Amino acid sequence: MNETTKNDRIKALVPMLDKGEKEVYSEEGAEVRYRKKSKEHILYIRLYLFFFFLGACIFASKKWGSEELSSGILNYVLSLPSSFPDFCVKFAPVVFGSFLIYASGFTMYAPLFTVIYSSVLFLFCGLASGSLVFSFGLSLKSVSAILLFGLVCGICILFCTVTKGISKIACFGIEKLTVSDGMFYSALYIVTVCVQYYIIKGICALIG
């Protein structure tokens, strides 16, 4: 096997396009060099729009005890973690959920876990955004905090999309994952959790 043929069979997380080469995609993934496609992004963006705005609409309807719900959510979000370990304890559902998605990336169950996790996270971010508007109005601080919640959702979309790509390859055999791919995915997981930590601190600094 020559070097060119060997490289052509490597499926990389990051698209490797040569100059003048057009993107090729096959559903089976036999000779494909791409792991994440726009269709996964579209799926999660639709979930984001639906569940994020569903959470916001709960407050707009004023039928589900918005005051009590708002107080409970804000108390949870604004419980400023004193350190990263403290964040992992106080926001255990977020951290554990991220780890569950990371682990499922090496199994065939990743699509199910990513849909459930992202839907719950998007709904919570929608509820939290509604809580901010309900409690603080449309101020510059509350809008900035809502943008930070949107950033959490954006990171989630990227993370879940790559996870599904990893899962597709892993189902053909774990040896299909190169060392560099595994390191990239592990780094993405660590960055995801760290971003969540600093965003929570940023929201607390804005509103707390």
mmCIF file of C-alpha atoms in Angstrom:
data_model
loop_
_atom_site.group_PDB
_atom_site.id
_atom_site.type_symbol
_atom_site.label_atom_id
_atom_site.label_comp_id
_atom_site.label_asym_id
_atom_site.label_seq_id
_atom_site.Cartn_x
_atom_site.Cartn_y
_atom_site.Cartn_z
ATOM 1 C CA MET A 1 0.000 0.000 0.000
ATOM 2 C CA ASN A 2 1.522 3.293 -1.024
ATOM 3 C CA GLU A 3 1.471 6.418 1.128
ATOM 4 C CA THR A 4 -1.169 8.205 -0.967
ATOM 5 C CA THR A 5 -3.664 5.343 -0.736
ATOM 6 C CA LYS A 6 -3.069 5.025 2.989
ATOM 7 C CA ASN A 7 -3.740 8.716 3.608
ATOM 8 C CA ASP A 8 -6.872 8.647 1.464
ATOM 9 C CA ARG A 9 -8.447 6.092 3.823
ATOM 10 C CA ILE A 10 -7.860 8.132 6.963
ATOM 11 C CA LYS A 11 -11.078 9.735 8.172
ATOM 12 C CA ALA A 12 -10.233 12.972 9.936
ATOM 13 C CA LEU A 13 -12.297 15.090 12.268
ATOM 14 C CA VAL A 14 -11.156 18.208 10.481
ATOM 15 C CA PRO A 15 -11.756 18.201 6.690
ATOM 16 C CA MET A 16 -8.506 17.806 4.768
ATOM 17 C CA LEU A 17 -9.071 19.415 1.395
ATOM 18 C CA ASP A 18 -6.280 19.602 -1.116
ATOM 19 C CA LYS A 19 -6.154 22.638 -3.363
ATOM 20 C CA GLY A 20 -8.716 22.320 -6.099
ATOM 21 C CA GLU A 21 -10.323 19.262 -4.504
ATOM 22 C CA LYS A 22 -14.116 19.223 -4.154
ATOM 23 C CA GLU A 23 -15.845 17.885 -1.090
ATOM 24 C CA VAL A 24 -17.148 14.348 -1.398
ATOM 25 C CA TYR A 25 -19.660 12.763 0.928
ATOM 26 C CA SER A 26 -21.054 9.253 1.064
ATOM 27 C CA GLU A 27 -23.644 8.123 3.618
ATOM 28 C CA GLU A 28 -21.872 4.801 4.095
ATOM 29 C CA GLY A 29 -18.640 6.566 4.935
ATOM 30 C CA ALA A 30 -16.469 3.948 3.247
ATOM 31 C CA GLU A 31 -14.107 6.341 1.491
ATOM 32 C CA VAL A 32 -15.133 9.570 3.171
ATOM 33 C CA ARG A 33 -12.629 11.869 4.854
ATOM 34 C CA TYR A 34 -15.167 13.927 6.771
ATOM 35 C CA ARG A 35 -16.810 13.210 10.093
ATOM 36 C CA LYS A 36 -19.204 16.076 10.643
ATOM 37 C CA LYS A 37 -21.642 17.386 8.074
ATOM 38 C CA SER A 38 -24.012 20.307 7.951
ATOM 39 C CA LYS A 39 -27.081 18.090 8.307
ATOM 40 C CA GLU A 40 -26.163 17.333 11.942
ATOM 41 C CA HIS A 41 -25.719 21.054 12.598
ATOM 42 C CA ILE A 42 -29.136 21.736 11.066
ATOM 43 C CA LEU A 43 -30.742 19.075 13.285
ATOM 44 C CA TYR A 44 -29.314 20.556 16.486
ATOM 45 C CA ILE A 45 -30.029 24.121 15.454
ATOM 46 C CA ARG A 46 -33.677 23.147 14.939
ATOM 47 C CA LEU A 47 -33.705 21.493 18.361
ATOM 48 C CA TYR A 48 -32.085 24.614 19.793
ATOM 49 C CA LEU A 49 -34.678 26.924 18.264
ATOM 50 C CA PHE A 50 -37.564 24.727 19.400
ATOM 51 C CA PHE A 51 -36.511 24.013 22.991
ATOM 52 C CA PHE A 52 -34.843 27.365 23.653
ATOM 53 C CA PHE A 53 -37.922 29.300 22.604
ATOM 54 C CA LEU A 54 -40.209 26.762 24.267
ATOM 55 C CA GLY A 55 -38.532 27.670 27.548
ATOM 56 C CA ALA A 56 -38.918 31.370 26.817
ATOM 57 C CA CYS A 57 -42.585 30.915 25.900
ATOM 58 C CA ILE A 58 -43.318 29.345 29.299
ATOM 59 C CA PHE A 59 -42.644 32.747 30.835
ATOM 60 C CA ALA A 60 -44.489 34.625 28.101
ATOM 61 C CA SER A 61 -47.651 32.602 28.785
ATOM 62 C CA LYS A 62 -47.592 33.398 32.544
ATOM 63 C CA LYS A 63 -49.442 30.165 33.317
ATOM 64 C CA TRP A 64 -46.795 28.003 35.009
ATOM 65 C CA GLY A 65 -45.891 29.968 38.122
ATOM 66 C CA SER A 66 -43.239 32.072 36.469
ATOM 67 C CA GLU A 67 -42.212 33.819 39.672
ATOM 68 C CA GLU A 68 -41.393 30.611 41.586
ATOM 69 C CA LEU A 69 -39.767 29.002 38.552
ATOM 70 C CA SER A 70 -37.695 32.088 37.851
ATOM 71 C CA SER A 71 -36.499 32.294 41.443
ATOM 72 C CA GLY A 72 -35.510 28.623 41.518
ATOM 73 C CA ILE A 73 -33.600 28.737 38.228
ATOM 74 C CA LEU A 74 -31.758 31.947 39.052
ATOM 75 C CA ASN A 75 -30.789 30.629 42.486
ATOM 76 C CA TYR A 76 -29.307 27.592 40.754
ATOM 77 C CA VAL A 77 -27.494 29.492 38.010
ATOM 78 C CA LEU A 78 -26.255 32.289 40.252
ATOM 79 C CA SER A 79 -24.865 29.987 42.932
ATOM 80 C CA LEU A 80 -21.356 31.131 42.065
ATOM 81 C CA PRO A 81 -18.887 28.232 42.249
ATOM 82 C CA SER A 82 -15.823 29.112 44.318
ATOM 83 C CA SER A 83 -13.569 26.843 42.258
ATOM 84 C CA PHE A 84 -13.670 24.413 39.355
ATOM 85 C CA PRO A 85 -14.151 21.368 41.658
ATOM 86 C CA ASP A 86 -16.991 23.247 43.357
ATOM 87 C CA PHE A 87 -18.511 23.891 39.924
ATOM 88 C CA CYS A 88 -18.359 20.149 39.164
ATOM 89 C CA VAL A 89 -20.317 19.494 42.394
ATOM 90 C CA LYS A 90 -22.917 22.273 42.118
ATOM 91 C CA PHE A 91 -23.505 21.744 38.401
ATOM 92 C CA ALA A 92 -23.084 17.959 38.426
ATOM 93 C CA PRO A 93 -25.947 17.364 35.923
ATOM 94 C CA VAL A 94 -24.202 19.583 33.364
ATOM 95 C CA VAL A 95 -20.763 18.040 33.904
ATOM 96 C CA PHE A 96 -22.030 14.459 34.089
ATOM 97 C CA GLY A 97 -24.217 15.012 31.043
ATOM 98 C CA SER A 98 -21.208 16.240 29.078
ATOM 99 C CA PHE A 99 -19.218 13.182 30.153
ATOM 100 C CA LEU A 100 -22.083 10.882 29.156
ATOM 101 C CA ILE A 101 -22.064 12.410 25.684
ATOM 102 C CA TYR A 102 -18.284 12.077 25.511
ATOM 103 C CA ALA A 103 -18.406 8.399 26.493
ATOM 104 C CA SER A 104 -21.289 7.610 24.147
ATOM 105 C CA GLY A 105 -19.220 8.921 21.250
ATOM 106 C CA PHE A 106 -17.496 5.536 21.152
ATOM 107 C CA THR A 107 -20.774 3.602 20.976
ATOM 108 C CA MET A 108 -23.796 3.348 18.706
ATOM 109 C CA TYR A 109 -25.971 5.156 21.276
ATOM 110 C CA ALA A 110 -24.455 8.597 20.753
ATOM 111 C CA PRO A 111 -27.294 9.945 18.549
ATOM 112 C CA LEU A 112 -29.886 9.156 21.235
ATOM 113 C CA PHE A 113 -27.834 10.593 24.101
ATOM 114 C CA THR A 114 -26.892 13.732 22.190
ATOM 115 C CA VAL A 115 -30.501 14.490 21.268
ATOM 116 C CA ILE A 116 -31.691 14.007 24.862
ATOM 117 C CA TYR A 117 -28.812 16.003 26.378
ATOM 118 C CA SER A 118 -28.991 18.873 23.907
ATOM 119 C CA SER A 119 -32.790 19.124 24.176
ATOM 120 C CA VAL A 120 -32.662 19.332 27.979
ATOM 121 C CA LEU A 121 -29.797 21.845 27.895
ATOM 122 C CA PHE A 122 -31.525 24.027 25.293
ATOM 123 C CA LEU A 123 -34.752 23.970 27.300
ATOM 124 C CA PHE A 124 -32.929 24.933 30.497
ATOM 125 C CA CYS A 125 -31.106 27.768 28.734
ATOM 126 C CA GLY A 126 -34.460 28.989 27.414
ATOM 127 C CA LEU A 127 -35.925 28.859 30.911
ATOM 128 C CA ALA A 128 -32.888 30.636 32.338
ATOM 129 C CA SER A 129 -33.109 33.343 29.671
ATOM 130 C CA GLY A 130 -36.806 33.806 30.420
ATOM 131 C CA SER A 131 -35.950 34.026 34.127
ATOM 132 C CA LEU A 132 -33.440 36.790 33.454
ATOM 133 C CA VAL A 133 -35.924 38.847 31.466
ATOM 134 C CA PHE A 134 -38.659 38.177 34.026
ATOM 135 C CA SER A 135 -36.460 39.315 36.925
ATOM 136 C CA PHE A 136 -34.234 42.007 35.391
ATOM 137 C CA GLY A 137 -36.078 43.151 32.285
ATOM 138 C CA LEU A 138 -34.368 43.815 28.956
ATOM 139 C CA SER A 139 -31.302 45.511 30.328
ATOM 140 C CA LEU A 140 -27.835 45.398 28.825
ATOM 141 C CA LYS A 141 -26.721 42.985 31.543
ATOM 142 C CA SER A 142 -29.583 40.561 31.004
ATOM 143 C CA VAL A 143 -29.164 40.602 27.214
ATOM 144 C CA SER A 144 -25.427 39.956 27.623
ATOM 145 C CA ALA A 145 -26.193 37.031 29.929
ATOM 146 C CA ILE A 146 -28.667 35.641 27.404
ATOM 147 C CA LEU A 147 -25.949 35.807 24.746
ATOM 148 C CA LEU A 148 -23.721 33.774 27.060
ATOM 149 C CA PHE A 149 -26.456 31.151 27.365
ATOM 150 C CA GLY A 150 -26.583 31.127 23.574
ATOM 151 C CA LEU A 151 -22.838 30.478 23.554
ATOM 152 C CA VAL A 152 -23.385 27.455 25.804
ATOM 153 C CA CYS A 153 -25.899 26.152 23.264
ATOM 154 C CA GLY A 154 -23.499 26.799 20.391
ATOM 155 C CA ILE A 155 -20.742 24.819 22.111
ATOM 156 C CA CYS A 156 -23.263 22.040 22.737
ATOM 157 C CA ILE A 157 -24.194 21.930 19.040
ATOM 158 C CA LEU A 158 -20.542 21.567 18.046
ATOM 159 C CA PHE A 159 -19.851 18.968 20.737
ATOM 160 C CA CYS A 160 -22.889 16.808 19.900
ATOM 161 C CA THR A 161 -22.203 17.021 16.166
ATOM 162 C CA VAL A 162 -18.624 15.802 16.536
ATOM 163 C CA THR A 163 -19.812 13.105 18.960
ATOM 164 C CA LYS A 164 -22.199 11.708 16.362
ATOM 165 C CA GLY A 165 -19.402 11.701 13.821
ATOM 166 C CA ILE A 166 -17.118 9.818 16.217
ATOM 167 C CA SER A 167 -19.900 7.325 16.907
ATOM 168 C CA LYS A 168 -20.402 6.562 13.216
ATOM 169 C CA ILE A 169 -16.732 5.751 12.794
ATOM 170 C CA ALA A 170 -16.496 3.793 16.052
ATOM 171 C CA CYS A 171 -19.345 1.547 14.925
ATOM 172 C CA PHE A 172 -17.148 0.358 12.048
ATOM 173 C CA GLY A 173 -14.416 -0.545 14.544
ATOM 174 C CA ILE A 174 -12.616 1.449 17.190
ATOM 175 C CA GLU A 175 -9.361 1.064 15.260
ATOM 176 C CA LYS A 176 -10.822 3.499 12.729
ATOM 177 C CA LEU A 177 -10.146 6.236 15.277
ATOM 178 C CA THR A 178 -6.621 7.520 14.903
ATOM 179 C CA VAL A 179 -4.695 8.745 17.954
ATOM 180 C CA SER A 180 -4.871 12.350 16.793
ATOM 181 C CA ASP A 181 -8.650 12.080 16.377
ATOM 182 C CA GLY A 182 -9.048 10.702 19.892
ATOM 183 C CA MET A 183 -6.884 13.470 21.320
ATOM 184 C CA PHE A 184 -8.914 16.098 19.456
ATOM 185 C CA TYR A 185 -12.172 14.700 20.789
ATOM 186 C CA SER A 186 -10.836 14.505 24.362
ATOM 187 C CA ALA A 187 -9.599 18.088 24.121
ATOM 188 C CA LEU A 188 -13.004 19.178 22.801
ATOM 189 C CA TYR A 189 -14.677 17.571 25.827
ATOM 190 C CA ILE A 190 -12.339 19.301 28.289
ATOM 191 C CA VAL A 191 -12.800 22.648 26.541
ATOM 192 C CA THR A 192 -16.588 22.173 26.600
ATOM 193 C CA VAL A 193 -16.660 21.706 30.384
ATOM 194 C CA CYS A 194 -14.233 24.602 30.962
ATOM 195 C CA VAL A 195 -16.283 26.919 28.742
ATOM 196 C CA GLN A 196 -19.401 26.018 30.731
ATOM 197 C CA TYR A 197 -17.543 26.870 33.942
ATOM 198 C CA TYR A 198 -16.335 30.280 32.773
ATOM 199 C CA ILE A 199 -19.689 31.175 31.224
ATOM 200 C CA ILE A 200 -21.437 30.491 34.525
ATOM 201 C CA LYS A 201 -18.869 32.708 36.263
ATOM 202 C CA GLY A 202 -19.441 35.378 33.615
ATOM 203 C CA ILE A 203 -23.207 35.308 34.108
ATOM 204 C CA CYS A 204 -22.754 35.555 37.864
ATOM 205 C CA ALA A 205 -20.432 38.539 37.394
ATOM 206 C CA LEU A 206 -23.031 40.257 35.209
ATOM 207 C CA ILE A 207 -26.178 39.574 37.206
ATOM 208 C CA GLY A 208 -25.055 38.432 40.660
#
